[in-house]
Coordinates of C-alpha atoms in Angstrom, one line a residue:
X15 CA -1.1 -7.7 4.4
X16 CA 0.1 -4.3 2.7
X17 CA 3.8 -3.6 1.4
X18 CA 5.2 -1.6 4.2
X19 CA 9.0 -1.0 3.8
X20 CA 10.9 0.9 1.2
X21 CA 14.6 0.0 0.9
X22 CA 16.3 3.4 2.1
X23 CA 19.2 3.4 -0.2
X24 CA 16.8 3.2 -3.1
X25 CA 14.9 6.3 -2.0
X26 CA 17.6 8.3 -3.3
X27 CA 17.5 6.6 -6.7
X28 CA 13.9 7.1 -6.7
X29 CA 14.2 11.0 -6.5
X30 CA 15.9 11.1 -9.9
X31 CA 14.2 13.6 -12.4
X32 CA 16.3 13.4 -15.6
X33 CA 18.6 11.1 -17.3
X34 CA 20.0 11.2 -21.0
X35 CA 18.5 8.0 -21.8
X36 CA 16.6 5.6 -19.7
X37 CA 17.1 2.0 -19.5
X38 CA 17.8 -1.2 -21.5
X39 CA 15.9 -1.7 -24.7
X40 CA 13.5 -4.7 -24.8
X41 CA 12.7 -6.4 -28.0
X42 CA 9.2 -7.2 -28.9
X43 CA 10.1 -11.0 -28.3
X44 CA 11.4 -10.2 -24.9
X45 CA 8.3 -7.9 -24.1
X46 CA 6.1 -10.9 -25.2
X47 CA 7.9 -13.3 -23.1
X48 CA 7.6 -11.2 -20.0
X49 CA 4.0 -10.3 -20.7
X50 CA 3.2 -14.2 -21.4
X51 CA 5.0 -15.2 -18.2
X52 CA 2.9 -12.5 -16.1
X53 CA -0.4 -13.6 -17.4
X54 CA 0.7 -17.3 -16.8
X55 CA 1.4 -16.3 -13.1
X56 CA -1.7 -14.5 -12.7
X57 CA -4.0 -17.1 -14.0
X58 CA -2.2 -19.8 -12.1
X59 CA -1.9 -18.0 -8.7
X60 CA -4.6 -15.3 -8.3
X61 CA -7.9 -16.6 -6.6
X62 CA -10.4 -14.6 -8.8
X63 CA -9.1 -12.4 -11.6
X64 CA -12.8 -11.8 -12.8
X65 CA -14.4 -10.4 -9.4
X66 CA -14.0 -7.0 -10.3
X67 CA -13.8 -7.4 -14.3
X68 CA -15.3 -9.9 -16.5
X69 CA -13.4 -12.6 -18.4
X70 CA -14.1 -11.1 -21.6
X71 CA -12.7 -7.8 -20.3
X72 CA -9.6 -9.4 -19.1
X73 CA -9.1 -11.5 -22.4
X74 CA -9.6 -8.1 -24.3
X75 CA -7.3 -6.1 -22.2
X76 CA -4.6 -9.1 -22.6
X77 CA -5.2 -9.1 -26.4
X78 CA -4.7 -5.5 -26.8
X79 CA -1.3 -5.5 -25.0
X80 CA -0.1 -8.2 -27.0
X81 CA -1.1 -6.4 -30.1
X82 CA 0.9 -3.3 -29.0
X83 CA 4.2 -5.2 -28.4
X84 CA 5.5 -4.5 -32.0
X85 CA 8.6 -2.3 -31.2
X86 CA 11.7 -2.2 -28.9
X87 CA 11.0 0.1 -25.9
X88 CA 12.6 0.7 -22.6
X89 CA 12.0 -1.2 -19.6
X90 CA 10.1 1.9 -17.9
X91 CA 7.9 2.1 -21.1
X92 CA 7.2 -1.5 -20.8
X93 CA 6.3 -1.1 -17.0
X94 CA 3.8 1.8 -17.8
X95 CA 2.2 -0.5 -20.6
X96 CA 1.6 -3.5 -18.3
X97 CA 1.1 -2.1 -14.9
X98 CA -2.4 -0.8 -15.6
X99 CA -3.3 -4.4 -16.9
X100 CA -2.5 -5.6 -13.6
X101 CA -4.2 -2.8 -11.8
X102 CA -7.7 -3.6 -13.5
X103 CA -7.7 -6.8 -11.4
X104 CA -8.6 -4.1 -8.6
X105 CA -6.7 -5.9 -6.0
X106 CA -4.8 -3.8 -3.4
X107 CA -2.4 -6.6 -2.6
X108 CA -1.2 -7.6 -6.3
X109 CA 1.0 -5.0 -7.7
X110 CA 4.0 -4.2 -10.2
X111 CA 6.6 -2.1 -8.6
X112 CA 8.4 0.4 -11.0
X113 CA 11.9 -0.9 -12.3
X114 CA 15.1 0.6 -11.2
X115 CA 17.7 0.1 -13.9
X116 CA 21.5 0.6 -14.1
X117 CA 21.0 3.9 -16.0
X118 CA 19.0 5.1 -13.0
X119 CA 21.6 4.1 -10.6
X120 CA 24.3 5.3 -12.5
X121 CA 22.8 8.7 -12.7
X122 CA 22.3 8.9 -9.0
X123 CA 26.0 8.0 -8.5
X124 CA 27.0 10.8 -10.9
X125 CA 25.0 13.3 -8.7
X126 CA 22.5 13.9 -11.4
X127 CA 19.8 16.2 -10.6
X128 CA 16.6 15.6 -8.9
X129 CA 13.3 17.4 -8.1
X130 CA 13.6 20.6 -5.8
X131 CA 10.5 19.3 -3.7
X132 CA 9.5 16.5 -1.8
X133 CA 5.8 15.9 -2.4
X134 CA 3.0 13.6 -1.5
X135 CA -0.3 12.8 -3.2
X136 CA -3.4 13.6 -1.4
X137 CA -6.6 13.0 -3.3
X138 CA -6.2 14.7 -6.9
X139 CA -3.4 17.1 -5.8
X140 CA 0.2 16.9 -4.8
X141 CA 1.0 18.6 -1.3
X142 CA 4.5 19.9 -0.6
X143 CA 6.0 17.9 2.3
X144 CA 9.1 20.0 2.4
X145 CA 11.4 21.9 -0.4
X146 CA 15.0 20.5 -0.6
X147 CA 16.3 24.1 -1.2
X148 CA 16.2 27.3 0.7
X149 CA 14.4 30.2 -0.7
X150 CA 12.1 28.3 -3.3
X151 CA 9.3 30.4 -2.9
X152 CA 7.3 27.2 -1.9
X153 CA 6.4 26.3 1.5
X154 CA 5.6 23.1 3.4
X155 CA 1.7 22.4 3.0
X156 CA 1.6 24.2 -0.1
X157 CA -0.8 22.6 -2.7
X158 CA 0.7 21.8 -6.3
X159 CA -2.1 22.2 -8.7
X160 CA 0.2 21.6 -12.0
X161 CA 3.8 20.7 -12.9
X162 CA 5.1 21.9 -16.4
X163 CA 1.6 22.5 -18.1
X164 CA -0.1 19.5 -16.8
X165 CA -2.7 19.4 -14.0
X166 CA -1.8 17.5 -11.0
X167 CA -5.0 15.7 -11.1
X168 CA -4.2 14.4 -14.8
X169 CA -0.9 13.4 -13.5
X170 CA -2.2 11.4 -10.6
X171 CA -4.9 9.9 -12.5
X172 CA -2.3 8.2 -14.6
X173 CA -0.2 7.2 -11.6
X174 CA -3.3 5.8 -9.7
X175 CA -3.8 3.7 -12.8
X176 CA -0.5 1.8 -12.1
X177 CA -1.9 0.4 -9.0
X178 CA -5.1 -1.6 -8.2
X179 CA -7.5 -1.4 -5.3
X180 CA -10.8 -3.0 -5.0
X181 CA -12.3 0.5 -3.9
X182 CA -11.4 4.0 -4.9
X183 CA -7.7 5.6 -4.6
X184 CA -7.1 5.7 -1.0
X185 CA -4.7 2.8 -0.7
X186 CA -3.0 3.9 -3.9
X187 CA -1.6 7.0 -2.4
X188 CA 1.3 5.1 -0.4
X189 CA 2.6 3.5 -3.5
X190 CA 2.3 6.8 -5.6
X191 CA 4.0 8.6 -2.6
X192 CA 6.9 6.1 -2.7
X193 CA 7.4 6.3 -6.4
X194 CA 6.2 9.5 -7.6
X195 CA 9.6 11.0 -8.5
X196 CA 10.7 8.4 -11.0
X197 CA 7.3 8.1 -12.4
X198 CA 7.3 11.7 -13.3
X199 CA 10.3 11.2 -15.4
X200 CA 9.1 7.7 -17.0
X201 CA 5.7 9.5 -18.0
X202 CA 6.8 12.9 -19.1
X203 CA 10.7 12.7 -19.7
X204 CA 10.8 16.3 -18.2
X205 CA 13.9 18.5 -18.4
X206 CA 15.8 19.9 -15.2
X207 CA 13.4 22.8 -15.2
X208 CA 10.2 22.7 -13.4
X209 CA 7.1 25.2 -13.6
X210 CA 5.0 24.6 -10.5
X211 CA 1.3 25.9 -10.2
X212 CA 1.2 26.6 -6.4
X213 CA -1.7 27.4 -4.2
X214 CA -0.5 29.1 -0.9
X215 CA -3.6 29.9 1.2
X216 CA -6.0 31.7 -1.4
X217 CA -3.3 32.8 -3.7
X218 CA -2.3 30.8 -6.7
X219 CA 1.1 31.5 -8.6
X220 CA 3.5 29.9 -10.8
X221 CA 7.0 29.2 -9.6
X222 CA 10.0 28.0 -11.8
X223 CA 12.6 26.1 -10.2
X224 CA 15.7 24.2 -11.4
X225 CA 16.6 20.6 -10.6
X226 CA 19.2 20.1 -7.7
X227 CA 22.0 17.7 -7.5
X228 CA 21.3 14.3 -5.7
X229 CA 23.9 15.4 -3.0
X230 CA 21.9 18.4 -2.1
X231 CA 18.6 16.7 -1.9
X232 CA 20.0 13.5 0.1
X233 CA 21.4 15.8 2.7
X234 CA 18.1 17.4 3.3
X235 CA 16.3 14.1 3.1
X236 CA 18.7 12.5 5.8
X237 CA 18.1 15.3 7.9
X238 CA 14.4 14.7 7.8
X239 CA 14.6 11.2 8.2
X240 CA 16.8 11.6 11.4
X241 CA 14.1 13.5 13.0
X242 CA 11.7 11.8 15.4
X243 CA 9.3 9.6 13.7
X244 CA 5.5 9.2 14.8
X245 CA 5.4 6.3 16.9
X246 CA 3.5 3.2 15.9
X247 CA 0.9 3.3 18.7
X248 CA 0.2 6.3 21.1
X249 CA -2.3 7.2 23.7
X250 CA -3.4 10.5 24.9
X251 CA -5.8 11.2 27.6
X252 CA -8.4 14.1 27.6
X253 CA -7.7 16.9 30.2
X254 CA -10.7 15.9 32.1
X255 CA -9.6 12.3 32.1
X256 CA -12.7 10.9 30.8
X257 CA -11.6 10.0 27.3
X258 CA -8.5 8.1 25.7
X259 CA -7.5 8.4 22.3
X260 CA -5.5 5.5 20.9
X261 CA -3.5 6.1 17.5
X262 CA -2.9 2.7 15.9
X263 CA -0.6 3.1 12.8
X264 CA -0.3 -0.4 11.9
X265 CA -1.6 -4.1 12.9
X266 CA 1.6 -6.0 11.8
X267 CA 4.2 -5.2 14.9
X268 CA 2.5 -7.8 17.3
X269 CA 5.1 -7.7 20.2
X270 CA 5.0 -4.1 20.3
X271 CA 1.2 -4.0 20.0
X272 CA 0.9 -6.2 22.8
X273 CA 3.4 -4.4 25.1
X274 CA 1.5 -1.0 24.4
X275 CA -2.0 -2.5 24.9
X276 CA -0.9 -4.2 28.0
X277 CA 0.3 -1.0 29.6
X278 CA -2.3 1.2 28.3
X279 CA -5.2 -0.8 29.3
X280 CA -4.1 -1.3 32.7
X281 CA -3.8 2.7 33.0
X282 CA -7.1 3.1 31.3
X283 CA -9.1 0.8 33.7
X284 CA -7.1 2.2 36.7
X285 CA -8.4 5.7 35.8
X286 CA -11.9 4.4 34.9
X287 CA -11.9 6.1 31.5
X288 CA -15.6 6.2 30.1
X289 CA -14.7 6.4 26.6
X290 CA -11.9 5.3 24.0
X291 CA -11.6 6.4 20.6
X292 CA -9.3 4.2 18.5
X293 CA -7.7 6.0 15.5
X294 CA -7.2 3.6 12.7
X295 CA -7.2 6.0 10.0
X296 CA -4.2 5.6 7.3
X297 CA -3.7 2.2 8.8
X298 CA -3.2 -0.1 5.6
X299 CA -3.1 -3.4 7.6
X300 CA -1.2 -6.1 8.9
X301 CA -1.7 -9.5 10.4
X302 CA -4.9 -11.3 11.4
X303 CA -3.0 -12.2 14.7
X304 CA -2.6 -8.6 15.4
X305 CA -6.1 -7.7 14.8
X306 CA -7.2 -10.7 17.3
X307 CA -4.7 -9.3 19.7
X308 CA -6.4 -6.1 19.7
X309 CA -9.9 -7.2 19.9
X310 CA -8.9 -9.3 23.0
X311 CA -8.9 -6.3 25.3
X312 CA -12.5 -6.0 24.9
X313 CA -15.3 -8.2 25.9
X314 CA -16.3 -10.5 22.9
X315 CA -18.5 -13.7 22.3
X316 CA -17.0 -16.6 20.1
X317 CA -16.1 -14.9 16.8
X318 CA -14.3 -15.6 13.3
X319 CA -12.6 -12.5 11.6
X320 CA -14.1 -13.7 8.3
X321 CA -17.3 -15.2 7.1
X322 CA -15.4 -17.2 4.6
X323 CA -11.8 -17.0 3.2
X324 CA -10.6 -19.0 0.1
X325 CA -7.1 -20.0 -1.1
X326 CA -6.1 -20.8 -4.9
X327 CA -4.2 -24.1 -4.7
X328 CA -1.0 -24.0 -6.7
X329 CA 2.6 -25.0 -6.2
X330 CA 3.4 -21.7 -4.9
X331 CA 0.6 -21.5 -2.1
X332 CA 1.4 -24.8 -0.9
X333 CA 5.2 -23.8 -0.5
X334 CA 4.1 -20.7 1.2
X335 CA 1.9 -22.5 3.7
X336 CA 4.3 -25.3 4.4
X337 CA 6.3 -23.9 7.1
X338 CA 4.0 -20.8 7.9
X339 CA 0.7 -22.7 8.2
X340 CA 1.2 -26.4 8.4
X341 CA -2.3 -26.9 9.5
X342 CA -3.5 -25.5 6.2
X343 CA -0.8 -27.1 4.2
X344 CA -1.8 -30.6 5.4
X345 CA -5.3 -29.8 3.7
X346 CA -4.2 -28.5 0.5
X347 CA -0.8 -30.6 -0.2
X348 CA -2.8 -33.3 -2.1
X349 CA -5.4 -31.1 -3.8
X350 CA -5.2 -30.4 -7.6
X351 CA -3.8 -27.0 -8.7
X352 CA -6.5 -24.4 -9.5
X353 CA -8.9 -25.5 -6.8
X354 CA -10.3 -22.8 -4.5
X355 CA -10.0 -24.4 -1.1
X356 CA -12.1 -22.7 1.6
X357 CA -10.1 -22.3 4.9
X358 CA -12.1 -23.2 8.0
X359 CA -11.1 -20.8 10.6
X360 CA -11.1 -21.6 14.3
X361 CA -13.3 -19.1 15.9
X362 CA -11.6 -17.1 18.6
X363 CA -13.1 -18.1 22.1
X364 CA -15.3 -15.8 24.1
X365 CA -13.5 -13.8 26.7
X366 CA -16.6 -12.5 28.5
X367 CA -15.6 -14.1 31.8
X368 CA -12.4 -12.2 32.0
X369 CA -12.5 -9.3 34.6
X370 CA -9.7 -6.9 33.4
X371 CA -11.2 -5.9 30.1
X372 CA -12.4 -2.6 29.0
X373 CA -16.3 -2.1 29.1
X374 CA -16.9 1.6 28.3
X375 CA -17.7 3.3 25.1
X376 CA -15.7 2.9 21.8
X377 CA -15.5 4.7 18.8
X378 CA -13.3 3.5 15.8
X379 CA -12.2 6.4 13.3
X380 CA -11.4 5.0 9.7
X381 CA -10.8 6.3 6.3
X382 CA -10.2 5.2 2.8
X383 CA -6.7 4.3 3.8
X384 CA -8.0 2.0 6.5
X385 CA -7.3 -1.3 4.6
X386 CA -6.8 -4.9 4.8
X387 CA -6.3 -6.1 8.4
X388 CA -7.2 -2.6 10.0
X389 CA -10.4 -2.6 7.9
X390 CA -11.2 -6.2 9.3
X391 CA -10.6 -4.9 12.9
X392 CA -13.1 -2.0 12.3
X393 CA -15.7 -4.2 10.9
X394 CA -15.4 -7.0 13.3
X395 CA -15.6 -4.6 16.3
X396 CA -18.6 -3.3 14.7
X397 CA -20.4 -6.5 13.9
X398 CA -19.7 -7.8 17.4
X399 CA -21.5 -4.6 18.7
X400 CA -18.4 -3.6 20.6
X401 CA -17.7 -0.3 18.8
X402 CA -19.2 2.4 16.7
X403 CA -17.3 3.0 13.5
X404 CA -17.0 6.6 12.1
X405 CA -16.1 6.9 8.3
X406 CA -15.5 4.4 5.4
X407 CA -12.7 2.0 4.9
X408 CA -10.9 1.5 1.7
X409 CA -11.9 -2.3 1.8
X410 CA -15.2 -3.8 0.4
X411 CA -16.8 -6.8 1.9
X412 CA -14.7 -8.9 -0.2
X413 CA -11.0 -8.3 -0.9
X414 CA -7.8 -10.2 -1.6
X415 CA -4.7 -10.8 0.4
X416 CA -1.8 -12.9 1.2
X417 CA 0.7 -12.3 -1.8
X418 CA 3.8 -13.9 -3.5
X419 CA 6.7 -12.2 -5.0
X420 CA 7.7 -12.8 -8.6
X421 CA 10.2 -11.3 -11.0
X422 CA 9.8 -11.0 -14.9
X423 CA 12.6 -12.7 -16.8
X424 CA 13.8 -10.0 -19.0
X425 CA 12.6 -6.7 -17.8
X426 CA 13.3 -7.9 -14.1
X427 CA 10.2 -6.2 -12.8
X428 CA 9.2 -7.2 -9.5
X429 CA 5.7 -7.8 -8.9
X430 CA 3.3 -9.4 -6.3
X431 CA 0.2 -11.7 -6.6
X432 CA -2.3 -12.5 -4.1
X433 CA -3.6 -16.0 -3.6
X434 CA -6.2 -15.6 -1.1
X435 CA -9.7 -14.2 -1.0
X436 CA -11.4 -12.9 2.4
X437 CA -15.1 -12.3 2.9
X438 CA -15.9 -10.1 6.0

């Protein structure tokens, strides 16, 4: 399951672009204590640190970090140093969140300046979501090729390096888009003046803008957020009434998904729709229960979502499963820590005898942001011979999932570590 919710009150703080000095200073001893804690948790909880890197590479990276902890540095600089270490595991569910400090909060409360644009990462460039000031000379949808003399490609390469993924950068974009503003400050300590290299249509030009007060930006941001947001699940019928296009933006709202599908598939069958296109692009995942729910509207034999899944036994994974999955807990509660326990999935029973299922042509659209449960849905539908899949998902055949939350003792940096491994 992928991170989904960013606390709205923190969005304002994360738009900060300049502060006089940033963050509490961490002594070398505090840094070492935090890094040792991080490594101990990774090695105790994670199911396979050496799937995408060798043990030697892991140990070498670990030694290099330790050797560099010689001077007092800010919390943000410490984050920038250790986040790439976690990212090298290449686990899209394990991650370190950028810190938020008292200095950052205080600056926001003092109405300090923030970026004059809202942007989002798209591949190796930034695209303007919207300016927060009038008459900026920059329009929604413009491409930002560089900021303050640094190519967007180089900026984003550093940002993507702070998050892991089993495959490419697709699923990293969401994390970068949530935190790009503080990351720009952490990385470059830029002043209140910004020079953007902007591509508008076929024209490229430089535009200089000053930072804007938080209150100005917040007003615009709130107005934007108050606008109608895309629904999680939508259905559109073609004009000739032969095709239905279902857009599924997540697979974690099980109740809402069931209500949507019950209604929509009833109408699809009533209209005798010949073809369904299921758009799973940019869907970063959710729960296996939702995936099974979605598959249940199509005829299928007995199946399992995963060919195999493994859980790393630890005190944490035992506590996690005790109430959520008592049947799993009963099997691992007496196992020694460190063991990889293979979870035996109960196959989903065939529904081929049901009469109200959809039997027409099915195409599933995916891209490199289709991840975790959404990827599993697409691959399962294809493997069962139910659907044709167009595009390539952001998941390989083996990926990690199910994560636990931890906080480092001195820097208070929040991070998440997976404890399960899934084989599609």
